[in-house]
JSON list of N, CA and C in Angstrom, two decimals:
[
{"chain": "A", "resi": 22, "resn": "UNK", "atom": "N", "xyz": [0.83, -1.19, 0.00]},
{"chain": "A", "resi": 22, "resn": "UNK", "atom": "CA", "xyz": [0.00, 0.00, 0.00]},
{"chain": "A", "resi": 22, "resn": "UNK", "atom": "C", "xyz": [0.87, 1.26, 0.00]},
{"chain": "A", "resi": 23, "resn": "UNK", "atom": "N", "xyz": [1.96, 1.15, 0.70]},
{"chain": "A", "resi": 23, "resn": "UNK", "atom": "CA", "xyz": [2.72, 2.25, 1.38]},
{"chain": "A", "resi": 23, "resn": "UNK", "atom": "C", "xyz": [3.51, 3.01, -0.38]},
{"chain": "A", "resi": 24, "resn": "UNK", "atom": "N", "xyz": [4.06, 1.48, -1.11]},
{"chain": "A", "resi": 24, "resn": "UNK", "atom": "CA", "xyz": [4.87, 1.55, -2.55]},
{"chain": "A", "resi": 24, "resn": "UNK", "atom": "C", "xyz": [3.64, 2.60, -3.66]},
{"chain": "A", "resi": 25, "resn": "UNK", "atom": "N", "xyz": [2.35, 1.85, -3.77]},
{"chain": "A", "resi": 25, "resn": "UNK", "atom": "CA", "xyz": [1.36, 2.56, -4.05]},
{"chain": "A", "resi": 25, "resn": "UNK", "atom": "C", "xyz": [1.09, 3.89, -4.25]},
{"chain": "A", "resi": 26, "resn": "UNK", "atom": "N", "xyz": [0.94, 4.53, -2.85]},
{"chain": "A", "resi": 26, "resn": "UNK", "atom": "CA", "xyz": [0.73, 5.66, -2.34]},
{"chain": "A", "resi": 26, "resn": "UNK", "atom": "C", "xyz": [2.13, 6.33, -2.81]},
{"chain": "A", "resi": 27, "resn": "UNK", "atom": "N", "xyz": [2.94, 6.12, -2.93]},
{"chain": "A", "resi": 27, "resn": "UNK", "atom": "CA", "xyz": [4.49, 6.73, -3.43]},
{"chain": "A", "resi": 27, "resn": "UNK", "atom": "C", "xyz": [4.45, 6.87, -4.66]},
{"chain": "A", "resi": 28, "resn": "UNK", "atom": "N", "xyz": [3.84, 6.05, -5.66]},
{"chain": "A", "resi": 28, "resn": "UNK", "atom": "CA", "xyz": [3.85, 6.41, -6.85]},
{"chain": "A", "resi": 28, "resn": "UNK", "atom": "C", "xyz": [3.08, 7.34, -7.21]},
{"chain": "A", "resi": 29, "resn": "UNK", "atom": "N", "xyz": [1.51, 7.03, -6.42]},
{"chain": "A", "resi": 29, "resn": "UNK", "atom": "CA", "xyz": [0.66, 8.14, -6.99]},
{"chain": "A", "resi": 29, "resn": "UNK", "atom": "C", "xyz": [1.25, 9.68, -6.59]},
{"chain": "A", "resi": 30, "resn": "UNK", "atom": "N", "xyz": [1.72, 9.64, -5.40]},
{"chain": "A", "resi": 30, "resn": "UNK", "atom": "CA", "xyz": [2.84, 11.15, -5.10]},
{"chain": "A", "resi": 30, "resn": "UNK", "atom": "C", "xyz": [3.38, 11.45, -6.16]},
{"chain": "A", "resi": 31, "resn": "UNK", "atom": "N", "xyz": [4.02, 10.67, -6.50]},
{"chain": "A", "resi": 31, "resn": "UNK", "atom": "CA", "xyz": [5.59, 10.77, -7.40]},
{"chain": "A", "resi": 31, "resn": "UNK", "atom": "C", "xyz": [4.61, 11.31, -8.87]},
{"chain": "A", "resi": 32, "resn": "UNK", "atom": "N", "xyz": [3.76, 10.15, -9.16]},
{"chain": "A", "resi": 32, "resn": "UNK", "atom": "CA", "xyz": [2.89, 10.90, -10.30]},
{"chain": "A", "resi": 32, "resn": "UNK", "atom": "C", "xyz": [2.18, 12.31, -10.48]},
{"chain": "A", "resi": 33, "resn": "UNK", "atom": "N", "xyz": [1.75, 12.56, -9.44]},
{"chain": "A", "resi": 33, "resn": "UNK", "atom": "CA", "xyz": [0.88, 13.37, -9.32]},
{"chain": "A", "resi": 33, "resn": "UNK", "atom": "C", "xyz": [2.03, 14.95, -8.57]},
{"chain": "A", "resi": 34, "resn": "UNK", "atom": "N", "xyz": [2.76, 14.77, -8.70]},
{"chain": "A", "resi": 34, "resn": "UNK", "atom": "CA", "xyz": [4.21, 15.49, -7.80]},
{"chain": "A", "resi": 34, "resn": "UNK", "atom": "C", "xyz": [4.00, 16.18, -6.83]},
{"chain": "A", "resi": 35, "resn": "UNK", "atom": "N", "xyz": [2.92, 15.15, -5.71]},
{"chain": "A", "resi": 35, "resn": "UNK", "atom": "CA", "xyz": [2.52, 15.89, -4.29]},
{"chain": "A", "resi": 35, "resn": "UNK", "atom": "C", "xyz": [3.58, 15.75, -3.20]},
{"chain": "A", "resi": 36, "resn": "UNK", "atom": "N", "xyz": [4.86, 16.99, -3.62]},
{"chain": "A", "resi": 36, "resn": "UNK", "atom": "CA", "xyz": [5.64, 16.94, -2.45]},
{"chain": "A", "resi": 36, "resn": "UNK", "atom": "C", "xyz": [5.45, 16.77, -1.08]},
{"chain": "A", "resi": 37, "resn": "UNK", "atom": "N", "xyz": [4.06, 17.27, -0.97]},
{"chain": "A", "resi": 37, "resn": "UNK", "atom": "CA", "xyz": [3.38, 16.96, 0.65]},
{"chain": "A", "resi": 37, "resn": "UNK", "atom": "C", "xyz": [3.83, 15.81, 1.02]},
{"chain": "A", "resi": 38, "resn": "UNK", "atom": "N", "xyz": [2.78, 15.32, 0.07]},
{"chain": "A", "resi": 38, "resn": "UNK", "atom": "CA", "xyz": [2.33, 13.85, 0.17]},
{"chain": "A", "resi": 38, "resn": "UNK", "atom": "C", "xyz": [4.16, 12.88, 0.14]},
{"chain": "A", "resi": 39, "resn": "UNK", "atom": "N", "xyz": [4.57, 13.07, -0.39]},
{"chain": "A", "resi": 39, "resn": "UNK", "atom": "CA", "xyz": [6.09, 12.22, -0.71]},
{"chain": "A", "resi": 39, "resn": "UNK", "atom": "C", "xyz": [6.55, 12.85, 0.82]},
{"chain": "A", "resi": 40, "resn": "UNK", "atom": "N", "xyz": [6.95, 14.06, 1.42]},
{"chain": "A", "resi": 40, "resn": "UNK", "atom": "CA", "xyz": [6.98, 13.99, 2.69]},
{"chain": "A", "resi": 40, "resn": "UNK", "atom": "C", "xyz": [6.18, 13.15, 4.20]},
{"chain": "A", "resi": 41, "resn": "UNK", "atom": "N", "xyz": [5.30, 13.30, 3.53]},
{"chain": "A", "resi": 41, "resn": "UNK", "atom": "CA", "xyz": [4.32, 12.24, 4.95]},
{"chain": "A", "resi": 41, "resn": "UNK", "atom": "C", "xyz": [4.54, 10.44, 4.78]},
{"chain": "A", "resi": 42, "resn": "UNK", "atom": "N", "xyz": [5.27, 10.44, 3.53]},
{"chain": "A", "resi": 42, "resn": "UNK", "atom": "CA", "xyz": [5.14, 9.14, 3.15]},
{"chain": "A", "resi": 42, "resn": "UNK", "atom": "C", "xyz": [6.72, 8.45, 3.52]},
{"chain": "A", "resi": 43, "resn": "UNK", "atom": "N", "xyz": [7.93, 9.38, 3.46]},
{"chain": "A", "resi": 43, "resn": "UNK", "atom": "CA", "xyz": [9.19, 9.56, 3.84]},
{"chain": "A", "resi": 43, "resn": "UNK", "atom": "C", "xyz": [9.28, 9.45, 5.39]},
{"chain": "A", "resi": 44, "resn": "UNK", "atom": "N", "xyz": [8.54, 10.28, 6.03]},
{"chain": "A", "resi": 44, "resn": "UNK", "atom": "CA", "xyz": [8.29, 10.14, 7.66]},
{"chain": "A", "resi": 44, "resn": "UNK", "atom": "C", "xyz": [7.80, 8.72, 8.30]},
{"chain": "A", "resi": 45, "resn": "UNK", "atom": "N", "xyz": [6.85, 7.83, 7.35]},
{"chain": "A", "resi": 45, "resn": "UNK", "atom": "CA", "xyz": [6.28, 6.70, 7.95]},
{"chain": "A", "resi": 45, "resn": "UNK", "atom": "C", "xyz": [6.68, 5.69, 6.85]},
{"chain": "A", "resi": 46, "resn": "UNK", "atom": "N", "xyz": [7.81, 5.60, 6.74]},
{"chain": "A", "resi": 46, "resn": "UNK", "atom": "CA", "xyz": [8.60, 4.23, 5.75]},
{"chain": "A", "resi": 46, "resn": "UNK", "atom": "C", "xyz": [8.23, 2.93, 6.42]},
{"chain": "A", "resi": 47, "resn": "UNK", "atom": "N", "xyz": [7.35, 1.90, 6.17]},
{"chain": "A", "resi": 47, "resn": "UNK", "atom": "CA", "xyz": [7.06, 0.86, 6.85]},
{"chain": "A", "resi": 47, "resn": "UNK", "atom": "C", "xyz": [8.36, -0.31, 6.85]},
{"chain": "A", "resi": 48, "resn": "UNK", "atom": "N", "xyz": [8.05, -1.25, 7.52]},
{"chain": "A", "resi": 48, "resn": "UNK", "atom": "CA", "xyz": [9.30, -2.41, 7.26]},
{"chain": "A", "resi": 48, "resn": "UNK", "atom": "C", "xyz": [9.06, -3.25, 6.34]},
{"chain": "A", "resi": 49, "resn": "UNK", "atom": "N", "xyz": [9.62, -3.24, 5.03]},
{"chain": "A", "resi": 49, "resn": "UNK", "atom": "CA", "xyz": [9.26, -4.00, 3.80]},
{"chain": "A", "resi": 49, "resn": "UNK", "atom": "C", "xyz": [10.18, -5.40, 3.97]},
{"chain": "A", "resi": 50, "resn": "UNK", "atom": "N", "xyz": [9.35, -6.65, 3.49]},
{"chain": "A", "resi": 50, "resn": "UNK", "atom": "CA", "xyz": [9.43, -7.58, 3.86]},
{"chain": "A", "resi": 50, "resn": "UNK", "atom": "C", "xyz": [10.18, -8.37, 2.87]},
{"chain": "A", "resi": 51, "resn": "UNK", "atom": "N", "xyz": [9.24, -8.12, 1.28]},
{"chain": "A", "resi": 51, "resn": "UNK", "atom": "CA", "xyz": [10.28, -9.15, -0.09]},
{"chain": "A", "resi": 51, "resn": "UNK", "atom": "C", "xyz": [11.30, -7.79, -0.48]},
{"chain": "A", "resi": 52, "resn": "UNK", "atom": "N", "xyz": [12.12, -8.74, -1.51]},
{"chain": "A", "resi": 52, "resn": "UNK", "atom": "CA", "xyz": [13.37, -7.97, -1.77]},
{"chain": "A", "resi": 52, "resn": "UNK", "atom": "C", "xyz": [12.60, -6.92, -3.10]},
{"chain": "A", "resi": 53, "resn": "UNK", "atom": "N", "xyz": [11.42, -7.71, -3.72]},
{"chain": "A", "resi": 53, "resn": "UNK", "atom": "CA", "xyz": [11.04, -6.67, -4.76]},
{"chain": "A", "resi": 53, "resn": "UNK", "atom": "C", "xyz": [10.15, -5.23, -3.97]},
{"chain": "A", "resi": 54, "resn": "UNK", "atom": "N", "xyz": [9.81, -5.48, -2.76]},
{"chain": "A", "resi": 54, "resn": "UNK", "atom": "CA", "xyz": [9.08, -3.98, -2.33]},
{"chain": "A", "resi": 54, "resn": "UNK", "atom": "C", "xyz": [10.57, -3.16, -1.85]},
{"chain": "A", "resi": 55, "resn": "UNK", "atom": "N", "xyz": [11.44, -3.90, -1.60]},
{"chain": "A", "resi": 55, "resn": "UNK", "atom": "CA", "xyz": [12.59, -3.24, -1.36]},
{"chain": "A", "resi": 55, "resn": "UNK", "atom": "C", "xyz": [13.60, -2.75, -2.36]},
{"chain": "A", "resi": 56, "resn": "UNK", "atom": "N", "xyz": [13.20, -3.40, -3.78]},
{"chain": "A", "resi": 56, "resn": "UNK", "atom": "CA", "xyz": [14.12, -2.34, -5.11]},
{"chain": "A", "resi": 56, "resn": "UNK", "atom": "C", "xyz": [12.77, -1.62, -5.32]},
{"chain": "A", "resi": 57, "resn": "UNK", "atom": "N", "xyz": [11.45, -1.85, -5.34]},
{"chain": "A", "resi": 57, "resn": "UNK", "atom": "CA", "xyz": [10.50, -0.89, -5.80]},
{"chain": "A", "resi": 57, "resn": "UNK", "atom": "C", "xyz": [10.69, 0.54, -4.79]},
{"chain": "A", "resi": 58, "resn": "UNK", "atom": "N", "xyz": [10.91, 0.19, -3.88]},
{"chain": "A", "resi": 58, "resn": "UNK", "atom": "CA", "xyz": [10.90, 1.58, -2.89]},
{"chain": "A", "resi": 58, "resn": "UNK", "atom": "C", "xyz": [12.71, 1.83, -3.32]},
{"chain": "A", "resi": 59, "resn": "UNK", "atom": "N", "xyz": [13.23, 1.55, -3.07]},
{"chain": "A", "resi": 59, "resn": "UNK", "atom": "CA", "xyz": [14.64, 2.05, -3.58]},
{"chain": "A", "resi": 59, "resn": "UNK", "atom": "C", "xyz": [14.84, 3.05, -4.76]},
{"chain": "A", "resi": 60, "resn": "UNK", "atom": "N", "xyz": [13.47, 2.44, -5.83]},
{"chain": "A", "resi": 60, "resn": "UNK", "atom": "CA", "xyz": [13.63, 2.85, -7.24]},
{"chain": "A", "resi": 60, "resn": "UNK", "atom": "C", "xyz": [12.79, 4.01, -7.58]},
{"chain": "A", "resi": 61, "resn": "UNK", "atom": "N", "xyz": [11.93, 4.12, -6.61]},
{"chain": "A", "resi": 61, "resn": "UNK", "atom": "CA", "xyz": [10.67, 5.43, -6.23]},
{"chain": "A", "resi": 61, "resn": "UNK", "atom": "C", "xyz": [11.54, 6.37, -5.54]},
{"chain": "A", "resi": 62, "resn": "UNK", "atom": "N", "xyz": [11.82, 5.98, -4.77]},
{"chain": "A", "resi": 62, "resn": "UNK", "atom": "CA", "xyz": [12.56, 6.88, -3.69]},
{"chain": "A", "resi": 62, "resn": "UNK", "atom": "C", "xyz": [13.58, 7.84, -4.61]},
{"chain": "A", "resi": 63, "resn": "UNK", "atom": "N", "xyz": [14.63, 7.27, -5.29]},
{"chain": "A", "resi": 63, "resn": "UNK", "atom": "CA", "xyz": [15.09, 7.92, -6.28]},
{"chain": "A", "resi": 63, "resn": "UNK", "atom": "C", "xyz": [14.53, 8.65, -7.20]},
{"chain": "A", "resi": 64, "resn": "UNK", "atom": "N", "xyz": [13.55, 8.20, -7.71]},
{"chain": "A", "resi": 64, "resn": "UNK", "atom": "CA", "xyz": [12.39, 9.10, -8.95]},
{"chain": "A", "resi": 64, "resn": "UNK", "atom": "C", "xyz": [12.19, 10.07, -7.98]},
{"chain": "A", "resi": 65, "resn": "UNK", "atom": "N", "xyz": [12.04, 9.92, -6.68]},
{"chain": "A", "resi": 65, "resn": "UNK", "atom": "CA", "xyz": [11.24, 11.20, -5.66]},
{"chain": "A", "resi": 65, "resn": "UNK", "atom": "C", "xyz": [12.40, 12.19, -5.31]},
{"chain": "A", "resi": 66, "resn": "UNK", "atom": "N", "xyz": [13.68, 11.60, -5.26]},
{"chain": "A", "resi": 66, "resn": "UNK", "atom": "CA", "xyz": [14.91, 12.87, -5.03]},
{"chain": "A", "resi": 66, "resn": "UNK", "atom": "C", "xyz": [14.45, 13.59, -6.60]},
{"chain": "A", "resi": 67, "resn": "UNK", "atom": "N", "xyz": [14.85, 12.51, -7.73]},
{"chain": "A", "resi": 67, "resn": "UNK", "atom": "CA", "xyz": [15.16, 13.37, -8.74]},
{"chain": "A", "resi": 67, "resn": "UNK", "atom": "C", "xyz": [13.92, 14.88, -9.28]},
{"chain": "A", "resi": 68, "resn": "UNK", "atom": "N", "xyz": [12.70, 14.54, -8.73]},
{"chain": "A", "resi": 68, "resn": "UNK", "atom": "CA", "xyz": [11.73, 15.27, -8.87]},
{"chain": "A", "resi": 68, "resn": "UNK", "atom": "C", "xyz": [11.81, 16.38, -7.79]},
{"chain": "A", "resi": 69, "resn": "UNK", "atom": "N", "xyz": [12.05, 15.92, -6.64]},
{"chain": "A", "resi": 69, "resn": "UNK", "atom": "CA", "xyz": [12.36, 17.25, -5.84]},
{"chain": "A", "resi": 69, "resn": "UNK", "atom": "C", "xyz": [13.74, 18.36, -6.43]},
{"chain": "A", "resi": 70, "resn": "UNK", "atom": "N", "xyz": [14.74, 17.30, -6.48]},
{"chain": "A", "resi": 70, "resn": "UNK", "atom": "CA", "xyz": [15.55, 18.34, -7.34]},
{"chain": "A", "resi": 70, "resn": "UNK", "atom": "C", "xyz": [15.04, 19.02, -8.46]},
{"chain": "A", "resi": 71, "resn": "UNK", "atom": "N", "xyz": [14.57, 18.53, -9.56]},
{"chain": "A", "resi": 71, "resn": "UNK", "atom": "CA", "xyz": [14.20, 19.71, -10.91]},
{"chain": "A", "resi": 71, "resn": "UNK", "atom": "C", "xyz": [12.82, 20.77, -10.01]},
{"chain": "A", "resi": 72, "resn": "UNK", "atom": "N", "xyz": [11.87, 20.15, -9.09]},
{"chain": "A", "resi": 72, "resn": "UNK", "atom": "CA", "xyz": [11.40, 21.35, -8.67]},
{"chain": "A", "resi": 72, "resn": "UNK", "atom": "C", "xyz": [11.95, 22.32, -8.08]},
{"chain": "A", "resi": 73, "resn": "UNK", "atom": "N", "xyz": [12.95, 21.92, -7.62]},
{"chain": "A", "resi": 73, "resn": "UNK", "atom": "CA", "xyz": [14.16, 22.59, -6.80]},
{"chain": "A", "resi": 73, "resn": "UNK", "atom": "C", "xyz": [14.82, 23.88, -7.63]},
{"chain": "A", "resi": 74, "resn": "UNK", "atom": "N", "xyz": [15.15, 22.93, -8.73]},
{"chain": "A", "resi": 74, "resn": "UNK", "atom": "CA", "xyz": [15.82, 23.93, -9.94]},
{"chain": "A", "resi": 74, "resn": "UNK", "atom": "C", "xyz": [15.19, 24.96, -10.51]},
{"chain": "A", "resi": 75, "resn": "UNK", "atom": "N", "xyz": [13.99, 24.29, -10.62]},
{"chain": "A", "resi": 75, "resn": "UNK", "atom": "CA", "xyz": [12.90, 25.52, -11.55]},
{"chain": "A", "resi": 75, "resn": "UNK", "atom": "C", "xyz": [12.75, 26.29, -10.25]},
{"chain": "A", "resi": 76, "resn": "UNK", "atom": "N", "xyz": [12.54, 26.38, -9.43]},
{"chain": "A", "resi": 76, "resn": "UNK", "atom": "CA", "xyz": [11.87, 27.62, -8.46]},
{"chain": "A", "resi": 76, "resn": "UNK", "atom": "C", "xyz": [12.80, 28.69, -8.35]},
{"chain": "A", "resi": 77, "resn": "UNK", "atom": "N", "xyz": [13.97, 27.49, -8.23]},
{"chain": "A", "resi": 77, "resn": "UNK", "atom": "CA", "xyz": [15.28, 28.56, -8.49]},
{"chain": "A", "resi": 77, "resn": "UNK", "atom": "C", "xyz": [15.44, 29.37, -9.34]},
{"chain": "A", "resi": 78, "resn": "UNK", "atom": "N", "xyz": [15.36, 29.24, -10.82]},
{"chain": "A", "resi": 78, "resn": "UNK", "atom": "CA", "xyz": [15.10, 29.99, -11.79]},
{"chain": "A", "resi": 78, "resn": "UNK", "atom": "C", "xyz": [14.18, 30.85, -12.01]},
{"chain": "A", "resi": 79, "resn": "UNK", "atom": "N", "xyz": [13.12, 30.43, -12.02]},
{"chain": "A", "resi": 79, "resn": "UNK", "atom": "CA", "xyz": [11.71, 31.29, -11.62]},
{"chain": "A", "resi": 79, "resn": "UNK", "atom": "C", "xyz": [12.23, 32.71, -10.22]},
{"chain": "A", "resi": 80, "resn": "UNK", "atom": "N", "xyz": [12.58, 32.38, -9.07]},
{"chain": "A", "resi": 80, "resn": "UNK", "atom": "CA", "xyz": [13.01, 33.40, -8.38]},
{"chain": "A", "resi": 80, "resn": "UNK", "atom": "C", "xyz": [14.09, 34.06, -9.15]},
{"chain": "A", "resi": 81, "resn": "UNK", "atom": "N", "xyz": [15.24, 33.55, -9.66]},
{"chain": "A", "resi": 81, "resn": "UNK", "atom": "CA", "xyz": [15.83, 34.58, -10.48]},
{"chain": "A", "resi": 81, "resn": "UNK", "atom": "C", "xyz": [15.54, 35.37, -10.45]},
{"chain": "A", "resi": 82, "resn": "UNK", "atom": "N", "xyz": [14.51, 35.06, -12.18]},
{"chain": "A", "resi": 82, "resn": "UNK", "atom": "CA", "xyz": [14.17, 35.44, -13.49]},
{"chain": "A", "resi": 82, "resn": "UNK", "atom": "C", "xyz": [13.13, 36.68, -13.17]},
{"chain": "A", "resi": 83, "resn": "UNK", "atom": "N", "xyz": [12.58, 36.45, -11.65]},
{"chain": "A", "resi": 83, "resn": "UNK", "atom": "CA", "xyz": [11.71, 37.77, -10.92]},
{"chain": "A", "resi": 83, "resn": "UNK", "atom": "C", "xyz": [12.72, 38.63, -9.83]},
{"chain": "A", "resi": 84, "resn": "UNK", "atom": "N", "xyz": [13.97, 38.19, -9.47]},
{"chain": "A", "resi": 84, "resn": "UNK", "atom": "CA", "xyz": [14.78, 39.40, -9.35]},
{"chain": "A", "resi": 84, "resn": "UNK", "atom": "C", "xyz": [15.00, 40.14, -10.51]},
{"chain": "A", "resi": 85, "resn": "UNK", "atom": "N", "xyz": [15.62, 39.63, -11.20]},
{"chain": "A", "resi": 85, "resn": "UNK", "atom": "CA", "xyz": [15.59, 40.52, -12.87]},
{"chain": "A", "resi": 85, "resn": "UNK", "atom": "C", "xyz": [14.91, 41.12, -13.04]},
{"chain": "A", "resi": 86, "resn": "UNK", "atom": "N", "xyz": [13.37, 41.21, -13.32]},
{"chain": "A", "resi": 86, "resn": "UNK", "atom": "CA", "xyz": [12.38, 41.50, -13.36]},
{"chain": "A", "resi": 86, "resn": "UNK", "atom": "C", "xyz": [11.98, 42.72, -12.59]},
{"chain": "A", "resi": 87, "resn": "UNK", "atom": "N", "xyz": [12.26, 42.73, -11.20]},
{"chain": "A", "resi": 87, "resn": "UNK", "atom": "CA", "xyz": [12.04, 43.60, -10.30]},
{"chain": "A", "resi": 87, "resn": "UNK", "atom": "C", "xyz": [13.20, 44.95, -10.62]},
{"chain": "A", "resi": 88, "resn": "UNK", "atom": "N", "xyz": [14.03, 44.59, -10.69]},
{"chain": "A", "resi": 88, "resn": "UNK", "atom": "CA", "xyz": [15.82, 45.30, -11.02]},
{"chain": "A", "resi": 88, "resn": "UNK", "atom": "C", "xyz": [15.44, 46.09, -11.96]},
{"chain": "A", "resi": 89, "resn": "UNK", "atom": "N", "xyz": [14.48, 45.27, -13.16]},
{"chain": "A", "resi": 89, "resn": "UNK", "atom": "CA", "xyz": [14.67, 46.40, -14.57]},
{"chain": "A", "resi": 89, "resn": "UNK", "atom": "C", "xyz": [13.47, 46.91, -14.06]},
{"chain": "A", "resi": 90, "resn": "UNK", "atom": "N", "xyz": [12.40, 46.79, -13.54]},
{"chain": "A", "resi": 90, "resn": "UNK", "atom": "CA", "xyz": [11.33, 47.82, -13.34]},
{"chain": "A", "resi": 90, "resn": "UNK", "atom": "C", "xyz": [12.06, 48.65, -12.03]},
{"chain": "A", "resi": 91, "resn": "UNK", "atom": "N", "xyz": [12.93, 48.86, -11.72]},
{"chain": "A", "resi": 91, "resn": "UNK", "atom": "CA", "xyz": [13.21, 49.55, -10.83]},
{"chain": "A", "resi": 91, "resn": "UNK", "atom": "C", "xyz": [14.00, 50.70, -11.40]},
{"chain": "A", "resi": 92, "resn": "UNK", "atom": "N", "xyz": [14.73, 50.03, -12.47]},
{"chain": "A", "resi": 92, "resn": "UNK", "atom": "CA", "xyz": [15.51, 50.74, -13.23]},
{"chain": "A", "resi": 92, "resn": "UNK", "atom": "C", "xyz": [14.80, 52.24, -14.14]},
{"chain": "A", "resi": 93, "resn": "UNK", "atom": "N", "xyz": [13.99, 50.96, -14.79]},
{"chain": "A", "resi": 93, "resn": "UNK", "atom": "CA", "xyz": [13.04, 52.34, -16.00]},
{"chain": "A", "resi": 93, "resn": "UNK", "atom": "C", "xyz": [11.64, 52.50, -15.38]},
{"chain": "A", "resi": 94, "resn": "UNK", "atom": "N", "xyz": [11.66, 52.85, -13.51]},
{"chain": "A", "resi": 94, "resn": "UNK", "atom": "CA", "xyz": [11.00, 53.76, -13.08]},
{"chain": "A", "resi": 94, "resn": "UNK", "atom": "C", "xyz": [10.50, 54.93, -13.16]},
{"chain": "A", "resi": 95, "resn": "UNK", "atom": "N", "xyz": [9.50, 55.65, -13.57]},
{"chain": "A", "resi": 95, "resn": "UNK", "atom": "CA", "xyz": [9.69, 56.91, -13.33]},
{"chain": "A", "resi": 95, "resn": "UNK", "atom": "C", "xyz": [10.38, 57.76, -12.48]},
{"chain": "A", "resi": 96, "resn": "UNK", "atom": "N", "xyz": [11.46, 58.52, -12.70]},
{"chain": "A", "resi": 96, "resn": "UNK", "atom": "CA", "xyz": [12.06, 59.70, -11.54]},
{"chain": "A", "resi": 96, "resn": "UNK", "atom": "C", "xyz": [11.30, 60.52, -11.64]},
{"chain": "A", "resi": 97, "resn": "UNK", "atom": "N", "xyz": [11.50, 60.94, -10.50]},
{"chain": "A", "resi": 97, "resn": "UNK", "atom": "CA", "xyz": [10.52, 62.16, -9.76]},
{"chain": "A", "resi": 97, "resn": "UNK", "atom": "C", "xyz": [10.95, 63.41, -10.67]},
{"chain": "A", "resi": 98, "resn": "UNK", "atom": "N", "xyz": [10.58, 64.15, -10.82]},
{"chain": "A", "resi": 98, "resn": "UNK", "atom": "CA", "xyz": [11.18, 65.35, -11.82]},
{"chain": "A", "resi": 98, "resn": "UNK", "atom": "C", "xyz": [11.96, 66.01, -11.16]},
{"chain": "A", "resi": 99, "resn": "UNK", "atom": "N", "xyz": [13.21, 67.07, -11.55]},
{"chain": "A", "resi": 99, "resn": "UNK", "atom": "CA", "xyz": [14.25, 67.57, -10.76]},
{"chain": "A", "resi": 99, "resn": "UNK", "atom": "C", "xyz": [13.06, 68.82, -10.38]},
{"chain": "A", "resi": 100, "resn": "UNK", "atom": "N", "xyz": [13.48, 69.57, -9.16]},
{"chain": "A", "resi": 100, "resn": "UNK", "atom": "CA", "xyz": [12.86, 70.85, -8.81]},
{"chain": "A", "resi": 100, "resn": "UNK", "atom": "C", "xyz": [13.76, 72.13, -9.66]},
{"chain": "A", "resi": 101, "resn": "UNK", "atom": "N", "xyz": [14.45, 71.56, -10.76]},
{"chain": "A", "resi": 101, "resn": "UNK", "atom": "CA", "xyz": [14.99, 72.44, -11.25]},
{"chain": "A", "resi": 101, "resn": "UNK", "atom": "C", "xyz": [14.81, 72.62, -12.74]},
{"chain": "A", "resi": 102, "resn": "UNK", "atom": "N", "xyz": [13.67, 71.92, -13.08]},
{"chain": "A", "resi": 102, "resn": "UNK", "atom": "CA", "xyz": [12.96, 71.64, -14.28]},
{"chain": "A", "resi": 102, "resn": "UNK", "atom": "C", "xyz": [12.24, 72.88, -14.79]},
{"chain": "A", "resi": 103, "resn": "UNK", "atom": "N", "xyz": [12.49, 73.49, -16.05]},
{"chain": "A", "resi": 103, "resn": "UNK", "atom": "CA", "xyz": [12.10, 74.89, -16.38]},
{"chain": "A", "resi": 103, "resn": "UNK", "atom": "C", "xyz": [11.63, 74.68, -17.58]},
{"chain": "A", "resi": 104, "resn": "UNK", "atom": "N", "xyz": [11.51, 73.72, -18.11]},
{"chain": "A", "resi": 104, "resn": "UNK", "atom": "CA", "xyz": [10.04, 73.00, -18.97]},
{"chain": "A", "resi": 104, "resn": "UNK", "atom": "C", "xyz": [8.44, 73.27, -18.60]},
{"chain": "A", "resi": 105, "resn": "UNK", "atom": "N", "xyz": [7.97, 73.98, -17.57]},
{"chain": "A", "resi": 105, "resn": "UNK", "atom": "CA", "xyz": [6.72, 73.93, -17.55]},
{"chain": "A", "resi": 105, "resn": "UNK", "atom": "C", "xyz": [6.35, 75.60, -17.62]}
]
């Protein structure tokens, strides 16, 4: 049940869920629930990492973002402006 519930996480990429499931690892008994969880468990690092990566990028890509709208802000006009 426990292998199950890990895939549908892993499918469905409910980091929650892959955390609550990491916390209550049961004692697996044949050697195949023990490469199946070995082999999930890995699919579940490698998915936390690329979400890992993208958020990373994504925050970047909105410092940037923030930087150039900060940049080509409007300035306040000088008080020494003799245009009006």
């Amino acid at each position: 049940m426990w292998i199950k519930q890990l895939k549908i996480a892993i499918v469905e990429k409910n980091i929650e869920k892959i955390n609550e499931l990491m916390d209550d690892i049961p004692q697996l008994e044949s050697k195949a629930d023990v490469d199946s969880a070995i082999t999930l468990l890995d699919e579940a690092t490698q998915l936390v990492t690329s979400l890992k990566d993208s958020t990373q990028a994504s925050m970047q890509q909105m410092q940037k973002n923030i930087k150039f709208l900060k940049v080509t802000d409007n300035q306040k006009p000088s008080s020494l402006d003799i245009k009006s």
